[in-house]
mmCIF file as gemmi writes it, N, C-alpha and C atoms, coordinates in Angstrom:
data_model
loop_
_atom_site.group_PDB
_atom_site.id
_atom_site.type_symbol
_atom_site.label_atom_id
_atom_site.label_alt_id
_atom_site.label_comp_id
_atom_site.label_asym_id
_atom_site.label_entity_id
_atom_site.label_seq_id
_atom_site.pdbx_PDB_ins_code
_atom_site.Cartn_x
_atom_site.Cartn_y
_atom_site.Cartn_z
_atom_site.occupancy
_atom_site.B_iso_or_equiv
_atom_site.pdbx_formal_charge
_atom_site.auth_seq_id
_atom_site.auth_asym_id
_atom_site.pdbx_PDB_model_num
ATOM 1 N N . MET Axp A 1 ? 0.857 -1.188 0 1 0 ? 1 A 1
ATOM 2 C CA . MET Axp A 1 ? 0 0 0 1 0 ? 1 A 1
ATOM 3 C C . MET Axp A 1 ? 0.888 1.231 0 1 0 ? 1 A 1
ATOM 4 N N . GLY Axp A 2 ? 0.595 2.248 -0.794 1 0 ? 2 A 1
ATOM 5 C CA . GLY Axp A 2 ? 1.403 3.453 -0.895 1 0 ? 2 A 1
ATOM 6 C C . GLY Axp A 2 ? 1.193 4.36 0.303 1 0 ? 2 A 1
ATOM 7 N N . HIS Axp A 3 ? 1.682 3.932 1.461 1 0 ? 3 A 1
ATOM 8 C CA . HIS Axp A 3 ? 1.49 4.695 2.688 1 0 ? 3 A 1
ATOM 9 C C . HIS Axp A 3 ? 2.602 5.729 2.819 1 0 ? 3 A 1
ATOM 10 N N . GLU Axp A 4 ? 2.229 6.965 2.764 1 0 ? 4 A 1
ATOM 11 C CA . GLU Axp A 4 ? 3.194 8.063 2.78 1 0 ? 4 A 1
ATOM 12 C C . GLU Axp A 4 ? 3.239 8.672 4.176 1 0 ? 4 A 1
ATOM 13 N N . GLU Axp A 5 ? 4.409 8.656 4.786 1 0 ? 5 A 1
ATOM 14 C CA . GLU Axp A 5 ? 4.579 9.262 6.105 1 0 ? 5 A 1
ATOM 15 C C . GLU Axp A 5 ? 5.23 10.626 5.94 1 0 ? 5 A 1
ATOM 16 N N . LEU Axp A 6 ? 4.608 11.62 6.542 1 0 ? 6 A 1
ATOM 17 C CA . LEU Axp A 6 ? 5.172 12.963 6.5 1 0 ? 6 A 1
ATOM 18 C C . LEU Axp A 6 ? 5.943 13.217 7.776 1 0 ? 6 A 1
ATOM 19 N N . GLU Axp A 7 ? 6.988 13.999 7.645 1 0 ? 7 A 1
ATOM 20 C CA . GLU Axp A 7 ? 7.813 14.37 8.787 1 0 ? 7 A 1
ATOM 21 C C . GLU Axp A 7 ? 6.967 15.133 9.801 1 0 ? 7 A 1
ATOM 22 N N . GLU Axp A 8 ? 7.207 14.894 11.071 1 0 ? 8 A 1
ATOM 23 C CA . GLU Axp A 8 ? 6.488 15.605 12.125 1 0 ? 8 A 1
ATOM 24 C C . GLU Axp A 8 ? 6.705 17.106 11.973 1 0 ? 8 A 1
ATOM 25 N N . GLY Axp A 9 ? 5.657 17.872 12.137 1 0 ? 9 A 1
ATOM 26 C CA . GLY Axp A 9 ? 5.74 19.326 12.027 1 0 ? 9 A 1
ATOM 27 C C . GLY Axp A 9 ? 5.462 19.853 10.628 1 0 ? 9 A 1
ATOM 28 N N . VAL Axp A 10 ? 5.359 18.956 9.654 1 0 ? 10 A 1
ATOM 29 C CA . VAL Axp A 10 ? 5.053 19.374 8.286 1 0 ? 10 A 1
ATOM 30 C C . VAL Axp A 10 ? 3.549 19.631 8.199 1 0 ? 10 A 1
ATOM 31 N N . ASP Axp A 11 ? 3.18 20.76 7.646 1 0 ? 11 A 1
ATOM 32 C CA . ASP Axp A 11 ? 1.764 21.078 7.45 1 0 ? 11 A 1
ATOM 33 C C . ASP Axp A 11 ? 1.232 20.171 6.349 1 0 ? 11 A 1
ATOM 34 N N . GLN Axp A 12 ? 0.444 19.179 6.751 1 0 ? 12 A 1
ATOM 35 C CA . GLN Axp A 12 ? -0.031 18.188 5.788 1 0 ? 12 A 1
ATOM 36 C C . GLN Axp A 12 ? -0.925 18.791 4.72 1 0 ? 12 A 1
ATOM 37 N N . LEU Axp A 13 ? -1.779 19.744 5.093 1 0 ? 13 A 1
ATOM 38 C CA . LEU Axp A 13 ? -2.666 20.33 4.098 1 0 ? 13 A 1
ATOM 39 C C . LEU Axp A 13 ? -1.853 21.072 3.03 1 0 ? 13 A 1
ATOM 40 N N . THR Axp A 14 ? -0.835 21.819 3.457 1 0 ? 14 A 1
ATOM 41 C CA . THR Axp A 14 ? 0.032 22.507 2.497 1 0 ? 14 A 1
ATOM 42 C C . THR Axp A 14 ? 0.735 21.495 1.605 1 0 ? 14 A 1
ATOM 43 N N . HIS Axp A 15 ? 1.209 20.422 2.191 1 0 ? 15 A 1
ATOM 44 C CA . HIS Axp A 15 ? 1.889 19.37 1.431 1 0 ? 15 A 1
ATOM 45 C C . HIS Axp A 15 ? 0.976 18.808 0.34 1 0 ? 15 A 1
ATOM 46 N N . TYR Axp A 16 ? -0.247 18.479 0.711 1 0 ? 16 A 1
ATOM 47 C CA . TYR Axp A 16 ? -1.169 17.897 -0.26 1 0 ? 16 A 1
ATOM 48 C C . TYR Axp A 16 ? -1.689 18.937 -1.256 1 0 ? 16 A 1
ATOM 49 N N . ARG Axp A 17 ? -1.816 20.183 -0.837 1 0 ? 17 A 1
ATOM 50 C CA . ARG Axp A 17 ? -2.179 21.238 -1.808 1 0 ? 17 A 1
ATOM 51 C C . ARG Axp A 17 ? -1.105 21.336 -2.884 1 0 ? 17 A 1
ATOM 52 N N . GLU Axp A 18 ? 0.162 21.261 -2.485 1 0 ? 18 A 1
ATOM 53 C CA . GLU Axp A 18 ? 1.252 21.312 -3.462 1 0 ? 18 A 1
ATOM 54 C C . GLU Axp A 18 ? 1.163 20.131 -4.419 1 0 ? 18 A 1
ATOM 55 N N . GLN Axp A 19 ? 0.836 18.952 -3.883 1 0 ? 19 A 1
ATOM 56 C CA . GLN Axp A 19 ? 0.696 17.767 -4.746 1 0 ? 19 A 1
ATOM 57 C C . GLN Axp A 19 ? -0.485 17.906 -5.704 1 0 ? 19 A 1
ATOM 58 N N . CYS Axp A 20 ? -1.5 18.637 -5.302 1 0 ? 20 A 1
ATOM 59 C CA . CYS Axp A 20 ? -2.732 18.775 -6.091 1 0 ? 20 A 1
ATOM 60 C C . CYS Axp A 20 ? -2.722 19.987 -7.011 1 0 ? 20 A 1
ATOM 61 N N . ALA Axp A 21 ? -1.651 20.749 -7.019 1 0 ? 21 A 1
ATOM 62 C CA . ALA Axp A 21 ? -1.612 22.003 -7.783 1 0 ? 21 A 1
ATOM 63 C C . ALA Axp A 21 ? -1.949 21.796 -9.253 1 0 ? 21 A 1
ATOM 64 N N . HIS Axp A 22 ? -1.564 20.654 -9.821 1 0 ? 22 A 1
ATOM 65 C CA . HIS Axp A 22 ? -1.843 20.416 -11.241 1 0 ? 22 A 1
ATOM 66 C C . HIS Axp A 22 ? -3.345 20.33 -11.532 1 0 ? 22 A 1
ATOM 67 N N . HIS Axp A 23 ? -4.158 20.02 -10.512 1 0 ? 23 A 1
ATOM 68 C CA . HIS Axp A 23 ? -5.613 19.961 -10.694 1 0 ? 23 A 1
ATOM 69 C C . HIS Axp A 23 ? -6.226 21.35 -10.843 1 0 ? 23 A 1
ATOM 70 N N . ALA Axp A 24 ? -5.507 22.363 -10.408 1 0 ? 24 A 1
ATOM 71 C CA . ALA Axp A 24 ? -6.065 23.721 -10.393 1 0 ? 24 A 1
ATOM 72 C C . ALA Axp A 24 ? -5.263 24.694 -11.244 1 0 ? 24 A 1
ATOM 73 N N . GLU Axp A 25 ? -4.535 24.189 -12.218 1 0 ? 25 A 1
ATOM 74 C CA . GLU Axp A 25 ? -3.671 25.057 -13.038 1 0 ? 25 A 1
ATOM 75 C C . GLU Axp A 25 ? -4.442 26.162 -13.739 1 0 ? 25 A 1
ATOM 76 N N . LYS Axp A 26 ? -5.608 25.841 -14.303 1 0 ? 26 A 1
ATOM 77 C CA . LYS Axp A 26 ? -6.385 26.849 -15.037 1 0 ? 26 A 1
ATOM 78 C C . LYS Axp A 26 ? -6.867 27.943 -14.09 1 0 ? 26 A 1
ATOM 79 N N . LEU Axp A 27 ? -7.307 27.56 -12.891 1 0 ? 27 A 1
ATOM 80 C CA . LEU Axp A 27 ? -7.762 28.552 -11.921 1 0 ? 27 A 1
ATOM 81 C C . LEU Axp A 27 ? -6.606 29.408 -11.418 1 0 ? 27 A 1
ATOM 82 N N . LYS Axp A 28 ? -5.429 28.825 -11.327 1 0 ? 28 A 1
ATOM 83 C CA . LYS Axp A 28 ? -4.254 29.605 -10.934 1 0 ? 28 A 1
ATOM 84 C C . LYS Axp A 28 ? -3.927 30.64 -12.01 1 0 ? 28 A 1
ATOM 85 N N . GLU Axp A 29 ? -4.04 30.239 -13.274 1 0 ? 29 A 1
ATOM 86 C CA . GLU Axp A 29 ? -3.807 31.184 -14.381 1 0 ? 29 A 1
ATOM 87 C C . GLU Axp A 29 ? -4.801 32.346 -14.313 1 0 ? 29 A 1
ATOM 88 N N . ILE Axp A 30 ? -6.068 32.038 -14.044 1 0 ? 30 A 1
ATOM 89 C CA . ILE Axp A 30 ? -7.094 33.07 -13.937 1 0 ? 30 A 1
ATOM 90 C C . ILE Axp A 30 ? -6.771 34.016 -12.788 1 0 ? 30 A 1
ATOM 91 N N . LEU Axp A 31 ? -6.345 33.464 -11.649 1 0 ? 31 A 1
ATOM 92 C CA . LEU Axp A 31 ? -5.969 34.28 -10.495 1 0 ? 31 A 1
ATOM 93 C C . LEU Axp A 31 ? -4.77 35.168 -10.823 1 0 ? 31 A 1
ATOM 94 N N . GLU Axp A 32 ? -3.758 34.603 -11.467 1 0 ? 32 A 1
ATOM 95 C CA . GLU Axp A 32 ? -2.571 35.389 -11.819 1 0 ? 32 A 1
ATOM 96 C C . GLU Axp A 32 ? -2.917 36.511 -12.803 1 0 ? 32 A 1
ATOM 97 N N . GLU Axp A 33 ? -3.795 36.233 -13.767 1 0 ? 33 A 1
ATOM 98 C CA . GLU Axp A 33 ? -4.231 37.274 -14.71 1 0 ? 33 A 1
ATOM 99 C C . GLU Axp A 33 ? -4.957 38.388 -13.972 1 0 ? 33 A 1
ATOM 100 N N . CYS Axp A 34 ? -5.795 38.025 -13.022 1 0 ? 34 A 1
ATOM 101 C CA . CYS Axp A 34 ? -6.511 39.019 -12.237 1 0 ? 34 A 1
ATOM 102 C C . CYS Axp A 34 ? -5.524 39.862 -11.425 1 0 ? 34 A 1
ATOM 103 N N . ASN Axp A 35 ? -4.572 39.205 -10.773 1 0 ? 35 A 1
ATOM 104 C CA . ASN Axp A 35 ? -3.57 39.943 -9.984 1 0 ? 35 A 1
ATOM 105 C C . ASN Axp A 35 ? -2.788 40.919 -10.856 1 0 ? 35 A 1
ATOM 106 N N . GLU Axp A 36 ? -2.414 40.482 -12.051 1 0 ? 36 A 1
ATOM 107 C CA . GLU Axp A 36 ? -1.69 41.367 -12.968 1 0 ? 36 A 1
ATOM 108 C C . GLU Axp A 36 ? -2.557 42.565 -13.352 1 0 ? 36 A 1
ATOM 109 N N . ARG Axp A 37 ? -3.824 42.306 -13.605 1 0 ? 37 A 1
ATOM 110 C CA . ARG Axp A 37 ? -4.749 43.377 -13.98 1 0 ? 37 A 1
ATOM 111 C C . ARG Axp A 37 ? -4.884 44.385 -12.834 1 0 ? 37 A 1
ATOM 112 N N . VAL Axp A 38 ? -5.069 43.887 -11.62 1 0 ? 38 A 1
ATOM 113 C CA . VAL Axp A 38 ? -5.224 44.758 -10.451 1 0 ? 38 A 1
ATOM 114 C C . VAL Axp A 38 ? -3.938 45.541 -10.187 1 0 ? 38 A 1
ATOM 115 N N . ASN Axp A 39 ? -2.799 44.858 -10.258 1 0 ? 39 A 1
ATOM 116 C CA . ASN Axp A 39 ? -1.516 45.516 -9.982 1 0 ? 39 A 1
ATOM 117 C C . ASN Axp A 39 ? -1.135 46.542 -11.046 1 0 ? 39 A 1
ATOM 118 N N . SER Axp A 40 ? -1.74 46.436 -12.225 1 0 ? 40 A 1
ATOM 119 C CA . SER Axp A 40 ? -1.417 47.382 -13.299 1 0 ? 40 A 1
ATOM 120 C C . SER Axp A 40 ? -2.211 48.688 -13.188 1 0 ? 40 A 1
ATOM 121 N N . LYS Axp A 41 ? -3.154 48.717 -12.263 1 0 ? 41 A 1
ATOM 122 C CA . LYS Axp A 41 ? -3.997 49.907 -12.107 1 0 ? 41 A 1
ATOM 123 C C . LYS Axp A 41 ? -3.661 50.626 -10.81 1 0 ? 41 A 1
ATOM 124 N N . LYS Axp A 42 ? -3.763 51.932 -10.846 1 0 ? 42 A 1
ATOM 125 C CA . LYS Axp A 42 ? -3.512 52.722 -9.631 1 0 ? 42 A 1
ATOM 126 C C . LYS Axp A 42 ? -4.722 52.744 -8.725 1 0 ? 42 A 1
ATOM 127 N N . ASN Axp A 43 ? -5.896 52.763 -9.309 1 0 ? 43 A 1
ATOM 128 C CA . ASN Axp A 43 ? -7.109 52.892 -8.517 1 0 ? 43 A 1
ATOM 129 C C . ASN Axp A 43 ? -8.158 51.935 -9.066 1 0 ? 43 A 1
ATOM 130 N N . THR Axp A 44 ? -8.43 50.856 -8.315 1 0 ? 44 A 1
ATOM 131 C CA . THR Axp A 44 ? -9.426 49.88 -8.751 1 0 ? 44 A 1
ATOM 132 C C . THR Axp A 44 ? -10.118 49.285 -7.531 1 0 ? 44 A 1
ATOM 133 N N . LEU Axp A 45 ? -11.34 48.878 -7.732 1 0 ? 45 A 1
ATOM 134 C CA . LEU Axp A 45 ? -12.084 48.204 -6.671 1 0 ? 45 A 1
ATOM 135 C C . LEU Axp A 45 ? -11.962 46.689 -6.79 1 0 ? 45 A 1
ATOM 136 N N . GLU Axp A 46 ? -11.378 46.226 -7.888 1 0 ? 46 A 1
ATOM 137 C CA . GLU Axp A 46 ? -11.22 44.795 -8.107 1 0 ? 46 A 1
ATOM 138 C C . GLU Axp A 46 ? -10.225 44.224 -7.099 1 0 ? 46 A 1
ATOM 139 N N . THR Axp A 47 ? -10.551 43.062 -6.524 1 0 ? 47 A 1
ATOM 140 C CA . THR Axp A 47 ? -9.691 42.482 -5.481 1 0 ? 47 A 1
ATOM 141 C C . THR Axp A 47 ? -9.205 41.074 -5.796 1 0 ? 47 A 1
ATOM 142 N N . CYS Axp A 48 ? -9.796 40.405 -6.743 1 0 ? 48 A 1
ATOM 143 C CA . CYS Axp A 48 ? -9.466 39.012 -7.09 1 0 ? 48 A 1
ATOM 144 C C . CYS Axp A 48 ? -9.872 38.03 -5.987 1 0 ? 48 A 1
ATOM 145 N N . HIS Axp A 49 ? -10.737 38.466 -5.098 1 0 ? 49 A 1
ATOM 146 C CA . HIS Axp A 49 ? -11.168 37.602 -4 1 0 ? 49 A 1
ATOM 147 C C . HIS Axp A 49 ? -11.824 36.313 -4.508 1 0 ? 49 A 1
ATOM 148 N N . MET Axp A 50 ? -12.744 36.441 -5.431 1 0 ? 50 A 1
ATOM 149 C CA . MET Axp A 50 ? -13.441 35.237 -5.928 1 0 ? 50 A 1
ATOM 150 C C . MET Axp A 50 ? -12.492 34.308 -6.679 1 0 ? 50 A 1
ATOM 151 N N . GLU Axp A 51 ? -11.541 34.876 -7.4 1 0 ? 51 A 1
ATOM 152 C CA . GLU Axp A 51 ? -10.562 34.04 -8.099 1 0 ? 51 A 1
ATOM 153 C C . GLU Axp A 51 ? -9.718 33.252 -7.093 1 0 ? 51 A 1
ATOM 154 N N . MET Axp A 52 ? -9.355 33.901 -5.978 1 0 ? 52 A 1
ATOM 155 C CA . MET Axp A 52 ? -8.587 33.217 -4.935 1 0 ? 52 A 1
ATOM 156 C C . MET Axp A 52 ? -9.426 32.121 -4.279 1 0 ? 52 A 1
ATOM 157 N N . VAL Axp A 53 ? -10.678 32.428 -3.99 1 0 ? 53 A 1
ATOM 158 C CA . VAL Axp A 53 ? -11.565 31.434 -3.376 1 0 ? 53 A 1
ATOM 159 C C . VAL Axp A 53 ? -11.725 30.222 -4.301 1 0 ? 53 A 1
ATOM 160 N N . ASP Axp A 54 ? -11.944 30.46 -5.578 1 0 ? 54 A 1
ATOM 161 C CA . ASP Axp A 54 ? -12.095 29.364 -6.537 1 0 ? 54 A 1
ATOM 162 C C . ASP Axp A 54 ? -10.835 28.506 -6.592 1 0 ? 54 A 1
ATOM 163 N N . TYR Axp A 55 ? -9.682 29.139 -6.594 1 0 ? 55 A 1
ATOM 164 C CA . TYR Axp A 55 ? -8.406 28.424 -6.663 1 0 ? 55 A 1
ATOM 165 C C . TYR Axp A 55 ? -8.186 27.575 -5.408 1 0 ? 55 A 1
ATOM 166 N N . VAL Axp A 56 ? -8.376 28.168 -4.242 1 0 ? 56 A 1
ATOM 167 C CA . VAL Axp A 56 ? -8.155 27.423 -2.99 1 0 ? 56 A 1
ATOM 168 C C . VAL Axp A 56 ? -9.179 26.301 -2.844 1 0 ? 56 A 1
ATOM 169 N N . ASN Axp A 57 ? -10.424 26.549 -3.244 1 0 ? 57 A 1
ATOM 170 C CA . ASN Axp A 57 ? -11.437 25.485 -3.189 1 0 ? 57 A 1
ATOM 171 C C . ASN Axp A 57 ? -11.053 24.304 -4.067 1 0 ? 57 A 1
ATOM 172 N N . ALA Axp A 58 ? -10.518 24.575 -5.25 1 0 ? 58 A 1
ATOM 173 C CA . ALA Axp A 58 ? -10.093 23.501 -6.141 1 0 ? 58 A 1
ATOM 174 C C . ALA Axp A 58 ? -8.934 22.712 -5.531 1 0 ? 58 A 1
ATOM 175 N N . LEU Axp A 59 ? -7.983 23.42 -4.936 1 0 ? 59 A 1
ATOM 176 C CA . LEU Axp A 59 ? -6.875 22.733 -4.266 1 0 ? 59 A 1
ATOM 177 C C . LEU Axp A 59 ? -7.395 21.874 -3.116 1 0 ? 59 A 1
ATOM 178 N N . ASP Axp A 60 ? -8.281 22.453 -2.302 1 0 ? 60 A 1
ATOM 179 C CA . ASP Axp A 60 ? -8.788 21.738 -1.138 1 0 ? 60 A 1
ATOM 180 C C . ASP Axp A 60 ? -9.649 20.543 -1.52 1 0 ? 60 A 1
ATOM 181 N N . HIS Axp A 61 ? -10.379 20.652 -2.611 1 0 ? 61 A 1
ATOM 182 C CA . HIS Axp A 61 ? -11.208 19.539 -3.068 1 0 ? 61 A 1
ATOM 183 C C . HIS Axp A 61 ? -10.348 18.293 -3.298 1 0 ? 61 A 1
ATOM 184 N N . CYS Axp A 62 ? -9.149 18.499 -3.775 1 0 ? 62 A 1
ATOM 185 C CA . CYS Axp A 62 ? -8.201 17.404 -4 1 0 ? 62 A 1
ATOM 186 C C . CYS Axp A 62 ? -7.422 17.06 -2.734 1 0 ? 62 A 1
ATOM 187 N N . ALA Axp A 63 ? -6.97 18.077 -1.998 1 0 ? 63 A 1
ATOM 188 C CA . ALA Axp A 63 ? -6.023 17.874 -0.896 1 0 ? 63 A 1
ATOM 189 C C . ALA Axp A 63 ? -6.659 17.386 0.404 1 0 ? 63 A 1
ATOM 190 N N . ILE Axp A 64 ? -7.825 17.876 0.742 1 0 ? 64 A 1
ATOM 191 C CA . ILE Axp A 64 ? -8.408 17.549 2.048 1 0 ? 64 A 1
ATOM 192 C C . ILE Axp A 64 ? -8.679 16.048 2.212 1 0 ? 64 A 1
ATOM 193 N N . PRO Axp A 65 ? -9.25 15.361 1.232 1 0 ? 65 A 1
ATOM 194 C CA . PRO Axp A 65 ? -9.435 13.913 1.427 1 0 ? 65 A 1
ATOM 195 C C . PRO Axp A 65 ? -8.109 13.18 1.665 1 0 ? 65 A 1
ATOM 196 N N . LYS Axp A 66 ? -7.058 13.617 0.997 1 0 ? 66 A 1
ATOM 197 C CA . LYS Axp A 66 ? -5.748 12.986 1.183 1 0 ? 66 A 1
ATOM 198 C C . LYS Axp A 66 ? -5.221 13.251 2.587 1 0 ? 66 A 1
ATOM 199 N N . ALA Axp A 67 ? -5.357 14.482 3.049 1 0 ? 67 A 1
ATOM 200 C CA . ALA Axp A 67 ? -4.868 14.835 4.384 1 0 ? 67 A 1
ATOM 201 C C . ALA Axp A 67 ? -5.655 14.094 5.459 1 0 ? 67 A 1
ATOM 202 N N . PHE Axp A 68 ? -6.974 14.036 5.336 1 0 ? 68 A 1
ATOM 203 C CA . PHE Axp A 68 ? -7.787 13.356 6.342 1 0 ? 68 A 1
ATOM 204 C C . PHE Axp A 68 ? -7.54 11.861 6.364 1 0 ? 68 A 1
ATOM 205 N N . SER Axp A 69 ? -7.2 11.283 5.224 1 0 ? 69 A 1
ATOM 206 C CA . SER Axp A 69 ? -6.941 9.838 5.188 1 0 ? 69 A 1
ATOM 207 C C . SER Axp A 69 ? -5.675 9.474 5.957 1 0 ? 69 A 1
ATOM 208 N N . LYS Axp A 70 ? -4.819 10.455 6.233 1 0 ? 70 A 1
ATOM 209 C CA . LYS Axp A 70 ? -3.557 10.205 6.934 1 0 ? 70 A 1
ATOM 210 C C . LYS Axp A 70 ? -3.636 10.521 8.426 1 0 ? 70 A 1
ATOM 211 N N . LEU Axp A 71 ? -4.784 11.028 8.888 1 0 ? 71 A 1
ATOM 212 C CA . LEU Axp A 71 ? -4.908 11.345 10.313 1 0 ? 71 A 1
ATOM 213 C C . LEU Axp A 71 ? -4.825 10.068 11.139 1 0 ? 71 A 1
ATOM 214 N N . LYS Axp A 72 ? -4.175 10.186 12.292 1 0 ? 72 A 1
ATOM 215 C CA . LYS Axp A 72 ? -4.025 9.009 13.177 1 0 ? 72 A 1
ATOM 216 C C . LYS Axp A 72 ? -5.092 9.018 14.226 1 0 ? 72 A 1
């Protein structure tokens, strides 16, 4: 069985989010485009909040089941 042990003190959710990043590549691109758009303006109300929420939700959809399966 592919039982993966993480070093003590390692943030498991961050670890699994990194492993799941390929599942959310398109949403990351959308977030980065939004950030570039916002950073290119001096005065804007745009915040990219929804793009960030969508990206993190996609990561968590993949990562959380993996992290919970490793809880002791």
